[in-house]
Coordinates of C-alpha atoms in Angstrom, one line a residue:
X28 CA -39.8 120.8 -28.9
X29 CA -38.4 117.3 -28.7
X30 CA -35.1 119.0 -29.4
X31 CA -35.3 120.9 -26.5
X32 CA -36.7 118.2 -24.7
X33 CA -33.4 116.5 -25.5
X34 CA -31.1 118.8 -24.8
X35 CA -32.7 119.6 -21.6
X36 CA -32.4 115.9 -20.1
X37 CA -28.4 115.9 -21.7
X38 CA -27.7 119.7 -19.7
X39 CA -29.7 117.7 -16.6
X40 CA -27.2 114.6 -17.2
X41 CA -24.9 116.3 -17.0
X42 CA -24.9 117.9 -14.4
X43 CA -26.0 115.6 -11.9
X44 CA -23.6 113.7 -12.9
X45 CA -20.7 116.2 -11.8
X46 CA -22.3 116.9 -8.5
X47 CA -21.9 113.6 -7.7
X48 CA -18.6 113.1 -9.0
X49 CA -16.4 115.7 -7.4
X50 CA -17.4 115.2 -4.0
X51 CA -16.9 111.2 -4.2
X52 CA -13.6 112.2 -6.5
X53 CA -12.1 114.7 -3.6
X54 CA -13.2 111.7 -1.0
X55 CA -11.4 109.1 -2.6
X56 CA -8.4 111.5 -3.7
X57 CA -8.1 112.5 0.7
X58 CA -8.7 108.8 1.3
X59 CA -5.7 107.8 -1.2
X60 CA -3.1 110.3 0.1
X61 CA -3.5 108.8 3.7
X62 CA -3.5 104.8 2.4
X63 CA -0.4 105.6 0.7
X64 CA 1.0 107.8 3.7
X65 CA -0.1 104.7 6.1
X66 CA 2.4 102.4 4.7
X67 CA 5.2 103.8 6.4
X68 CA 6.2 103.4 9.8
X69 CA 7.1 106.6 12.4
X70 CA 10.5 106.0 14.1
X71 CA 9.0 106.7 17.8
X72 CA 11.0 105.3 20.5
X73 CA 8.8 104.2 23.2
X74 CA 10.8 104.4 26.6
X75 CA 9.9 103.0 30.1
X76 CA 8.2 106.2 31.7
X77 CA 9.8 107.4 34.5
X78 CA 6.6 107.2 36.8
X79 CA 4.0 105.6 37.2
X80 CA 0.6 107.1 36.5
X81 CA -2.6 106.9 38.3
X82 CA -5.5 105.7 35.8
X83 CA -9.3 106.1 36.4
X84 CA -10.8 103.6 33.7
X85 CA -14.5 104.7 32.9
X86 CA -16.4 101.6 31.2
X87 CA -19.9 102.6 30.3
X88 CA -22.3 99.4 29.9
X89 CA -25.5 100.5 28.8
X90 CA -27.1 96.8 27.7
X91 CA -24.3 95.1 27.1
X92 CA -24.5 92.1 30.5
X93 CA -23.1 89.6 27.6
X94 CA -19.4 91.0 27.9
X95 CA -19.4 93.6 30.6
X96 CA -17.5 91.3 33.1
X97 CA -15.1 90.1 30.0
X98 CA -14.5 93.6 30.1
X99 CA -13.6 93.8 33.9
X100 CA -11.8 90.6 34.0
X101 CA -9.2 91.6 31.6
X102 CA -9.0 95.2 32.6
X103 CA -8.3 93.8 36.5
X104 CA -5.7 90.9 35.1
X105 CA -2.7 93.9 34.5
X106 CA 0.5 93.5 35.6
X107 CA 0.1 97.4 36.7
X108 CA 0.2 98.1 40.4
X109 CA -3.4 97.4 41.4
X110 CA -2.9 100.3 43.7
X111 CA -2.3 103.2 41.0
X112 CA -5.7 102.2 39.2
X113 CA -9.3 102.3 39.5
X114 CA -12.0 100.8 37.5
X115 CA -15.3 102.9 37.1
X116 CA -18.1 100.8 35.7
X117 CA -21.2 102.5 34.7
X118 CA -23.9 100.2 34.6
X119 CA -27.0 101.7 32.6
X120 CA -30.3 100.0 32.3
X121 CA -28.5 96.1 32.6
X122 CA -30.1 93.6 34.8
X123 CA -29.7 93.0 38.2
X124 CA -28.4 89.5 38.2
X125 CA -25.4 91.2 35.9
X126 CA -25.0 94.3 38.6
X127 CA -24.7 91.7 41.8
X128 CA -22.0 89.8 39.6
X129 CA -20.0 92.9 39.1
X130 CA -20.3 94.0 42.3
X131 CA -17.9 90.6 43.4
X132 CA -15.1 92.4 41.7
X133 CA -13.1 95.2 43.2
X134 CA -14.5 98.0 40.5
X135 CA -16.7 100.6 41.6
X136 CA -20.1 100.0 40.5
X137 CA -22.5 103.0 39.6
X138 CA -26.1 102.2 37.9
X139 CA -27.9 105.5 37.1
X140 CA -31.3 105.1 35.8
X141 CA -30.8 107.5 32.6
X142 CA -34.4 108.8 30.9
X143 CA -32.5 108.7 27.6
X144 CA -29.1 107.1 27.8
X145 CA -26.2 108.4 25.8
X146 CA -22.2 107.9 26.4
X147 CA -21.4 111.2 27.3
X148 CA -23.9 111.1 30.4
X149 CA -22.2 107.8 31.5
X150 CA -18.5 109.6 31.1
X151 CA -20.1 112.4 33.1
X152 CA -21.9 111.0 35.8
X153 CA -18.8 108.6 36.4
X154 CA -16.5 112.0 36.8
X155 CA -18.7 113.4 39.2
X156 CA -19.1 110.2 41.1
X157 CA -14.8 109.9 41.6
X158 CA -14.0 110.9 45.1
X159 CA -12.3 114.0 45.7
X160 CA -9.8 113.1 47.7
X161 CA -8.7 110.9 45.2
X162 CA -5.9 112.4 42.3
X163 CA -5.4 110.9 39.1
X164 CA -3.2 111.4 36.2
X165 CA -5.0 109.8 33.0
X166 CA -8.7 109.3 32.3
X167 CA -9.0 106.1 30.1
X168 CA -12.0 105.4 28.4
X169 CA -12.9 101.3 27.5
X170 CA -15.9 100.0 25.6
X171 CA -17.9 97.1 27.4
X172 CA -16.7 94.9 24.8
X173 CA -13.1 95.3 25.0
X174 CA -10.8 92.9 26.0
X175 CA -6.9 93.7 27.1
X176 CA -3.5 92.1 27.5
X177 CA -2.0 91.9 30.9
X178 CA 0.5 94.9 29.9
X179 CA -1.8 97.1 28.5
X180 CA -1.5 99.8 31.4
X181 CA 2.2 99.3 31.3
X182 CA 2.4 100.2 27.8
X183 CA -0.6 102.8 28.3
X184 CA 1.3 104.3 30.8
X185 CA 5.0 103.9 28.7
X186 CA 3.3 105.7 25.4
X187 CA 1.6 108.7 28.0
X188 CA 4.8 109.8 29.0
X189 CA 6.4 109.6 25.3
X190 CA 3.4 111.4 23.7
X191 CA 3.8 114.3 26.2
X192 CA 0.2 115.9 25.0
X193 CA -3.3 116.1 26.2
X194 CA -4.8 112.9 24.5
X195 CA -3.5 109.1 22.8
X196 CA -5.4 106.8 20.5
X197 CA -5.0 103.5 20.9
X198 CA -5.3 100.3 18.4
X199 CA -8.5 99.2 18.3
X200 CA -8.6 95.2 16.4
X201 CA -11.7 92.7 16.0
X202 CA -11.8 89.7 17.7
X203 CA -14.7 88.1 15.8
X204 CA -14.9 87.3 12.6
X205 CA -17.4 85.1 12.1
X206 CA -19.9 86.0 10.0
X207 CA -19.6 88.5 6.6
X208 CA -20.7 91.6 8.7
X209 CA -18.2 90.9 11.4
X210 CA -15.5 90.2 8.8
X211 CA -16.6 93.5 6.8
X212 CA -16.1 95.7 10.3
X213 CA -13.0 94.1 11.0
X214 CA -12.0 95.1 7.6
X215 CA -12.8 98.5 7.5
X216 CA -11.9 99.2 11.4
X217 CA -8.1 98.6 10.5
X218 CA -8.8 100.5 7.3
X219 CA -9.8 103.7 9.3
X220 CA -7.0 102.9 12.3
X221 CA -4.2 103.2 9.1
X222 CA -6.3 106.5 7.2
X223 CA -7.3 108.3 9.8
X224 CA -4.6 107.5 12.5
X225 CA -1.7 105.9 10.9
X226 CA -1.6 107.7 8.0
X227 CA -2.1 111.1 9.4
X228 CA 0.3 110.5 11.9
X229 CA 3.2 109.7 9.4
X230 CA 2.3 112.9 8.1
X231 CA 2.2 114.8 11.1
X232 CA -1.3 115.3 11.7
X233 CA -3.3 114.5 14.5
X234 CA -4.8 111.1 14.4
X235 CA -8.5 110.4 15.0
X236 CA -10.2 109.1 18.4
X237 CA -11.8 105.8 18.1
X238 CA -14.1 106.2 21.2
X239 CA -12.9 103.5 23.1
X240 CA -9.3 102.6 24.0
X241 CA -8.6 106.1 24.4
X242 CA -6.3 108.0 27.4
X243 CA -6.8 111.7 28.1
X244 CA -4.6 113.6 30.8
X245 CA -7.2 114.1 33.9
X246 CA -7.7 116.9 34.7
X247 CA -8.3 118.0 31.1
X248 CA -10.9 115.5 30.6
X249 CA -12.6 116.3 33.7
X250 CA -13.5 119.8 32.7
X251 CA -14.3 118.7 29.2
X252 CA -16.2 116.1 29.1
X253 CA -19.2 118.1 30.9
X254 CA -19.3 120.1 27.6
X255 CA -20.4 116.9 25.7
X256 CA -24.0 117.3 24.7
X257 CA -24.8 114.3 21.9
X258 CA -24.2 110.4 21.4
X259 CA -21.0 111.3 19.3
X260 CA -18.9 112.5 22.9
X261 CA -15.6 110.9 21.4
X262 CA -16.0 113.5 18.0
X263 CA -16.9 116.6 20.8
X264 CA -13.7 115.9 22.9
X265 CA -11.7 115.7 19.6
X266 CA -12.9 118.8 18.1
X267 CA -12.3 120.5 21.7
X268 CA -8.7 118.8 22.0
X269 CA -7.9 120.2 18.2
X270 CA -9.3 123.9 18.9
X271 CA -7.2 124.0 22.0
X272 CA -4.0 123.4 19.9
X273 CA -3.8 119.4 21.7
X274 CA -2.1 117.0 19.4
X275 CA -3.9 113.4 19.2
X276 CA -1.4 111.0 19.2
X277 CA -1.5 107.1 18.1
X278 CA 0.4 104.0 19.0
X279 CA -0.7 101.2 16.7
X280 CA 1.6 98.6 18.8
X281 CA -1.3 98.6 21.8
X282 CA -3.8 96.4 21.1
X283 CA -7.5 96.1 22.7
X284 CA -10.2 93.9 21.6
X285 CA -13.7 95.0 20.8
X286 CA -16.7 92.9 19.2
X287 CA -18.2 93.4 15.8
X288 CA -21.9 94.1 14.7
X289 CA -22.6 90.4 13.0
X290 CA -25.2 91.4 11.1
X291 CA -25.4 93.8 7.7
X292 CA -28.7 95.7 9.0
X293 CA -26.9 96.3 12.5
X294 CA -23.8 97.6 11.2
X295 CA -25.7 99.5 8.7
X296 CA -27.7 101.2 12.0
X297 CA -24.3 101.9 13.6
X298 CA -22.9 103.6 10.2
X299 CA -26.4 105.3 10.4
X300 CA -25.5 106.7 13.5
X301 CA -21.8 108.0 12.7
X302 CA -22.9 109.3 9.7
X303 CA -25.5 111.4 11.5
X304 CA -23.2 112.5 13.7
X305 CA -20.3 113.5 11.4
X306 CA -23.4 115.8 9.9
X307 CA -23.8 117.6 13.4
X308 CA -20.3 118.1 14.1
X309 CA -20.1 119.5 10.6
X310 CA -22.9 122.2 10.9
X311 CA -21.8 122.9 14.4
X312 CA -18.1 123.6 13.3
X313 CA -17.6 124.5 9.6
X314 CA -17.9 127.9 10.4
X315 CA -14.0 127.6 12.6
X316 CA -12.4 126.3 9.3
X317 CA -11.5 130.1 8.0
X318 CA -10.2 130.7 11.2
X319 CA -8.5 127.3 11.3
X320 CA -6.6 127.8 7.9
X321 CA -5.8 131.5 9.0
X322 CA -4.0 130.9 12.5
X323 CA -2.5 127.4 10.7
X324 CA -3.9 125.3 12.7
X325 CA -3.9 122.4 10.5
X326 CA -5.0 119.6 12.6
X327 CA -7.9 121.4 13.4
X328 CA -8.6 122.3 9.5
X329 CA -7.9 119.0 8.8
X330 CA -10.7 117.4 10.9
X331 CA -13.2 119.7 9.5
X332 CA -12.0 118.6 6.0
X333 CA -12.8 115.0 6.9
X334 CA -16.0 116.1 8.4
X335 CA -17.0 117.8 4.7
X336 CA -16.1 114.3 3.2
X337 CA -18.9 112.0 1.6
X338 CA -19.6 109.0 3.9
X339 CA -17.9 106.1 2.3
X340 CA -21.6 104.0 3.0
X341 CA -23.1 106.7 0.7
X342 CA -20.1 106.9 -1.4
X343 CA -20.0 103.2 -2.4
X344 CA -23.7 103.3 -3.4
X345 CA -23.3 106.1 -5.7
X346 CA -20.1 104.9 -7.3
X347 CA -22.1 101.6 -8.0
X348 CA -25.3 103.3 -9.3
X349 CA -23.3 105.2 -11.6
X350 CA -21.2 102.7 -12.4
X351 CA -24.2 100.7 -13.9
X352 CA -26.4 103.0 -14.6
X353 CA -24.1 105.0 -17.4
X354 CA -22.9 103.0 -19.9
X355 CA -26.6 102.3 -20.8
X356 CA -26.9 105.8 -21.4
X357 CA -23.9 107.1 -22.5
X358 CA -20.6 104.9 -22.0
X359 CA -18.1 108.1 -22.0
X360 CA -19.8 109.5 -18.7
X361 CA -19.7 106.0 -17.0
X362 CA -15.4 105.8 -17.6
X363 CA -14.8 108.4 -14.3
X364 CA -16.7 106.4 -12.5
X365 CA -15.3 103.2 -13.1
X366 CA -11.5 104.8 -12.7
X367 CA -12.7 105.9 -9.0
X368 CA -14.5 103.1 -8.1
X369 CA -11.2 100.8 -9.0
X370 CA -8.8 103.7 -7.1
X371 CA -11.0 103.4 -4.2
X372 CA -10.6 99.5 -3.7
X373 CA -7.0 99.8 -4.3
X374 CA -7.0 102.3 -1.2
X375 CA -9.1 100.2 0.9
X376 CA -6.4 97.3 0.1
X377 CA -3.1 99.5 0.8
X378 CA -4.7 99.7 4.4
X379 CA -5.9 96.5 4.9
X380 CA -3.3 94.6 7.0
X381 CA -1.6 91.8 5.7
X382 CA -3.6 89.8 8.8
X383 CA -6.7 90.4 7.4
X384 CA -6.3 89.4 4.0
X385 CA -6.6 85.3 3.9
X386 CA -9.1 82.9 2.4
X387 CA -12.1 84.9 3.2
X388 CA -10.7 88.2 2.2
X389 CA -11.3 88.3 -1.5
X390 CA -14.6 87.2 -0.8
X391 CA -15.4 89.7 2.0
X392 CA -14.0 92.7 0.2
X393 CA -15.2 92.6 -3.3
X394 CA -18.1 91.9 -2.1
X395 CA -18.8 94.3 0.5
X396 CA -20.3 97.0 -1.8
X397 CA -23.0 94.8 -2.5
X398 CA -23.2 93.5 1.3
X399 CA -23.5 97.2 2.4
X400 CA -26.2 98.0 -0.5
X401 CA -28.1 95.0 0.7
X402 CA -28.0 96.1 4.5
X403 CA -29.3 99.7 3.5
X404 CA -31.8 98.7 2.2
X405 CA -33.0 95.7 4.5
X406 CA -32.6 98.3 7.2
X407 CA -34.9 100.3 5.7
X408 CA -37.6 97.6 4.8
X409 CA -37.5 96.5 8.6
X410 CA -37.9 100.3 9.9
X411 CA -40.5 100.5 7.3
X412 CA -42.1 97.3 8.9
X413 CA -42.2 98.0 12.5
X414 CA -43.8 101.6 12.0
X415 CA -46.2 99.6 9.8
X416 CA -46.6 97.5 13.0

């Protein structure tokens, strides 16, 4: 019996420990292609376009009366005719004293009272709020937080024009580092701009939206952004853009400025959040990727790929756990572990830019497994405390 017993917890070892291993393996081996493909820079010359676009820039604000008018300032500071764009605040559930101060600036100001408040509503209600009379060329989409240099609609309106397709990502940079949270998201926001935008790019494939700092032709978004149902609108309009046959360009030469979480349990909510997401648009879609591989669509079967991958939150934690856990029970079994977990920091550093990587760098990065652990599970003690409560 206690042979059996044995070999019954060794068969169980066993394979627990594969089902963990090749989905983290195939994440990191997808994340390493695209490091190694981000190193490179595309040859794209970026001319002066011929004309100059109108822009309707939608700015949801729901809660956010610390930056909003940041936001407005620098958005109303361009060197662009003043005349070819508006601005389109949606103010959701902010304080009045914050709504009269906007109002000073020459924005329109919309504040719907939302029951439950997502993005997408904001995007929509701001659409259907544009007067008709009015035509516009490009939709751009800003985060309350972001911050912009004086030619950023220039250079908008320059890579439009040069991308000649339905949708452009652009560059989206910290500008606060100030605590270990902060310094981690700044870290692993240009990490995902080279992976999942540079990278892809240099290999041809559509580049992922960022939800914020993004330009869609007009028209186009106006139709498509009323078929946005959840909080996760920017992974709805990418899906839609990549079904239609849209390519999603980058430019990682235009900059805009957006704040970091400065805390581990609120970045860990925000991770929370994507991750939950990226499991809806997985069970919504995955059944297209047949279809997708079949009519070569590649850009569209490469999205769901990414979809299928383990998030890198999760990932990290099991690559640890296994990576201590192992060699206490049998030290052969722990040797994949360690080869991915070290493959998967040298990824991370290909793409980190050489701007980020300074005195606090080391410090940040090799320890941010154990930062993200940490936040997990403080997030989960406080839920566990205010239900308590």
């Amino acid at each position: 019996i206690l042979n059996l017993l044995n070999m019954d917890f060794w068969i169980i070892l066993y394979i627990i420990d594969w089902i963990l291993f090749i989905p983290v393996a195939g994440t990191v081996l997808y994340l390493g292609i695209f490091s190694v493909a981000s190193l490179f820079n595309r040859d794209t010359i970026q001319d002066k376009a011929k004309t100059q676009n109108r822009f309707a820039i939608i700015i949801p604000s729901h809660k956010q009366d610390k930056v909003i008018e940041q936001a407005v300032v620098s958005i109303l500071s361009q060197d662009y005719p003043q005349r070819l764009f508006d601005v389109v605040v949606v103010s959701d559930h902010q304080s009045e004293i914050t709504n009269m101060r906007l109002a000073q600036y020459p924005i329109t100001l919309l504040t719907p009272d939302f029951a439950e408040s997502t993005k997408a509503k904001s995007l929509q209600y701001a659409i259907l709020k544009l007067p008709e009379f009015k035509i516009y060329d490009i939709a751009l989409v800003l985060d309350a937080d972001n911050i912009v240099e004086q030619d950023f609609l220039t250079k908008v309106n320059d890579a439009f024009e040069t991308a000649a397709t339905k949708a452009i990502q652009m560059h989206r940079i910290s500008r606060n580092r100030d605590t270990a949270a902060a310094r981690m998201g700044s870290i692993f926001e240009e990490i995902n701009n080279n992976i999942f935008r540079k990278g892809h790019i240099n290999l041809g494939i559509s580049a992922a939206l960022a939800g914020s700092g993004t330009a869609y032709d007009f028209t186009w978004f106006k139709t498509n952004v009323m078929k946005a149902k959840t909080a996760g609108e920017d992974k709805e309009l990418e899906a839609l853009l990549l079904k239609q046959g849209y390519f999603i360009d980058y430019f990682d030469n235009i900059l805009l400025y957006g704040e970091k979480k400065r805390t581990t349990s609120k970045m860990n909510e925000q991770h929370s959040r994507w991750t939950l997401q990226q499991i809806q648009n997985l069970i919504k879609n995955i059944k297209y990727l047949p279809g997708a591989i079949f009519r070569k669509q590649y850009d569209w079967a490469d999205k769901l790929i990414q979809w299928m991958l383990m998030p890198r939150t999760s990932m990290i934690g099991i690559m640890m756990f296994m990576s201590i856990l192992l060699p206490f029970i049998y030290l052969t079994l722990a040797v994949k572990w360690w080869i991915v977990s070290s493959a998967v920091l040298f990824f991370f550093a290909l793409a980190t830019p050489d701007y980020l990587v300074d005195e606090m760098w080391d410090r940040t990065f090799l320890r941010s497994p154990f930062v993200t652990l940490w936040g997990i599970i403080s997030t989960k003690f406080l839920n566990k405390e205010k239900e308590t409560n």
